XYZ file of C-alpha atoms in Angstrom:
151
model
C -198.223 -71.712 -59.047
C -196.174 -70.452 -56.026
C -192.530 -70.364 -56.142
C -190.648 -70.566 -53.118
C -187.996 -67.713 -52.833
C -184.623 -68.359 -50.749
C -182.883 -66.018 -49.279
C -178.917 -66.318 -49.200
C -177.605 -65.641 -45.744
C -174.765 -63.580 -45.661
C -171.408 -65.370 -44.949
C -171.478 -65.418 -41.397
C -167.857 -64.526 -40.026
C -165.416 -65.321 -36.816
C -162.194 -64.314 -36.006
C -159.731 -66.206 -37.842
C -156.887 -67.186 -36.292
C -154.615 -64.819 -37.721
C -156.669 -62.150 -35.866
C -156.161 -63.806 -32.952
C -152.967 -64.034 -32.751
C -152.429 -60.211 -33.444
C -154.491 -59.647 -30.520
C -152.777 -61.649 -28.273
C -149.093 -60.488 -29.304
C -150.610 -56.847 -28.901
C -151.533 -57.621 -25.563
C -148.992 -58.861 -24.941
C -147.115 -55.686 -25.829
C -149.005 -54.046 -23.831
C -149.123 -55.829 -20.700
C -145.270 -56.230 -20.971
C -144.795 -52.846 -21.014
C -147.499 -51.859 -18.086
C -146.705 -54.667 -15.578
C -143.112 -52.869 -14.237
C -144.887 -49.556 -13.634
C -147.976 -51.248 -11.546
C -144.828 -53.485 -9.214
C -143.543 -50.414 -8.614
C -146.835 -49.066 -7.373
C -147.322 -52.090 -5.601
C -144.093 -51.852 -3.895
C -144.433 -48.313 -2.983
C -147.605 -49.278 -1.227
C -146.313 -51.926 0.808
C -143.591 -49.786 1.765
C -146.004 -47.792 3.566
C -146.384 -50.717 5.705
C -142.809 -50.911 7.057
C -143.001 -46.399 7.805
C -146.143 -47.174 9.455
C -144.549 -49.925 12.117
C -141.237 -47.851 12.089
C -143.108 -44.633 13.485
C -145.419 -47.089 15.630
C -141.766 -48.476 17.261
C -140.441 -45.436 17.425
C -143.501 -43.660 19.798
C -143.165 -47.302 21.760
C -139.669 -46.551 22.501
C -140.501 -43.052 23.801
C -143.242 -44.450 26.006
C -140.734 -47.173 26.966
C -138.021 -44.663 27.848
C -139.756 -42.539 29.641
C -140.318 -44.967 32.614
C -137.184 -46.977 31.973
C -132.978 -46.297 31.845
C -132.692 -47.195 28.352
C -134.805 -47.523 25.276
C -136.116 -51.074 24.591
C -135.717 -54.107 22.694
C -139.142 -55.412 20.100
C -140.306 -57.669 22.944
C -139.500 -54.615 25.598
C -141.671 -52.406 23.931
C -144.739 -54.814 22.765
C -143.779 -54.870 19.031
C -144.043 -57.648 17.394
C -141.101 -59.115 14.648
C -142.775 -58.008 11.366
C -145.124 -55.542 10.155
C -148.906 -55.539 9.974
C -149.338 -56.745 6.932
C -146.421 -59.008 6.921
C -144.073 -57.402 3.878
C -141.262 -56.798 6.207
C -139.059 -57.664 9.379
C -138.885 -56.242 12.072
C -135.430 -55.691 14.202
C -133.988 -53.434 17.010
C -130.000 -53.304 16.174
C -128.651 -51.432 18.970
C -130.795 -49.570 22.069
C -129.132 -48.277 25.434
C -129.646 -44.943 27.216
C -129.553 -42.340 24.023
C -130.046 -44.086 21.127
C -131.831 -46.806 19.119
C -131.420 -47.824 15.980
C -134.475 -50.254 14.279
C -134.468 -51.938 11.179
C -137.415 -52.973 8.293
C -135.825 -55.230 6.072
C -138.530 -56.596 2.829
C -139.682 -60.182 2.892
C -141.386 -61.948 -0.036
C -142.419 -59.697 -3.127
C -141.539 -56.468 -1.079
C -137.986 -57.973 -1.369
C -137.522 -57.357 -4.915
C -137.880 -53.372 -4.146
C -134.607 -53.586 -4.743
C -133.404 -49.649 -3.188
C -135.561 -49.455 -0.805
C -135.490 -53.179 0.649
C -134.074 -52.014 3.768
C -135.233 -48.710 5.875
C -133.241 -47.407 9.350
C -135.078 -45.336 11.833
C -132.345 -44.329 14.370
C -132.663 -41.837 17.552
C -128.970 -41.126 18.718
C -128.913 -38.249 21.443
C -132.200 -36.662 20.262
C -131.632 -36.599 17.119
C -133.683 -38.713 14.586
C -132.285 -40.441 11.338
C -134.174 -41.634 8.166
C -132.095 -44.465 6.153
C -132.228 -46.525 3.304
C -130.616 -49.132 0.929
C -130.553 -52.660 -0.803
C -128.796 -53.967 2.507
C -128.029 -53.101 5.591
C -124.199 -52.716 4.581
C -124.828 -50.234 1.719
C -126.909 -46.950 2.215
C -128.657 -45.273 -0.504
C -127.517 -41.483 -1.575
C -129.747 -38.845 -0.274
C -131.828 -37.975 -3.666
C -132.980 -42.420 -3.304
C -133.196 -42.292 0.381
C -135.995 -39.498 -0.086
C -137.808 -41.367 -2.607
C -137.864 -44.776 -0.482
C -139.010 -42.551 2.807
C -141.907 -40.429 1.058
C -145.163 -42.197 0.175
């Protein structure tokens, strides 16, 4: 006579929905907490973009001068409006026979960098000034106005 032997399966097991949950609040947690350092990384990068077209106007304005009067408006000098990569605007304030004085201000995301949304690259008689701040109005103090100028 042959008996037939059955094996019992182990309980086979999921993740319940308790577990779930856990892991989604902790990554939650997590990503809550990450997220604000990575903008700031991200906003530090695209702020790169605005030094790079602010030293790219500034050598234009040299060329420009040295074969004109007076330094030149964006159009005089072949510089486009906003940056390369499109994260800020482009804008010459004031430009006559010693000084210029151009302007970045942040578009889009880059706008909520909120110290650094606006950065000043002005020439008056030779001598070159780095500037920052929320607006144009309000410049940032010297220990913010490093840390929105150095990449």
């Amino acid at each position: 006579m042959e008996t037939k032997v059955t094996r019992l399966l182990p309980r086979q097991r999921g993740f319940t929905v308790l577990e779930m949950l856990v892991a989604m609040a902790l990554a939650g947690v997590l990503s809550s907490l990450a997220y604000p350092s990575f903008e700031g990384v991200l906003q530090k990068a695209r702020r790169s973009d605005a030094l790079v077209a602010l030293m790219q106007v500034q050598a234009a304005q040299e060329r420009w001068r040295a074969n004109q009067r007076a330094y030149g408006s964006l159009a005089d000098i072949g510089v486009g409006p906003r940056t390369a990569a499109g994260h800020y605007t482009l804008q010459v304030l004031a430009n006559d026979s010693d000084r210029y004085e151009v302007v970045a201000q942040a578009t889009g995301a880059q706008a909520r960098d909120a110290s650094c949304r606006m950065l000043r690259l002005s020439l008056d008689s030779a001598t070159v000034t780095y500037s920052s701040g929320p607006d144009t109005a309000q410049p940032n103090p010297q220990a913010v106005n490093r840390r929105c100028w150095n990449l």
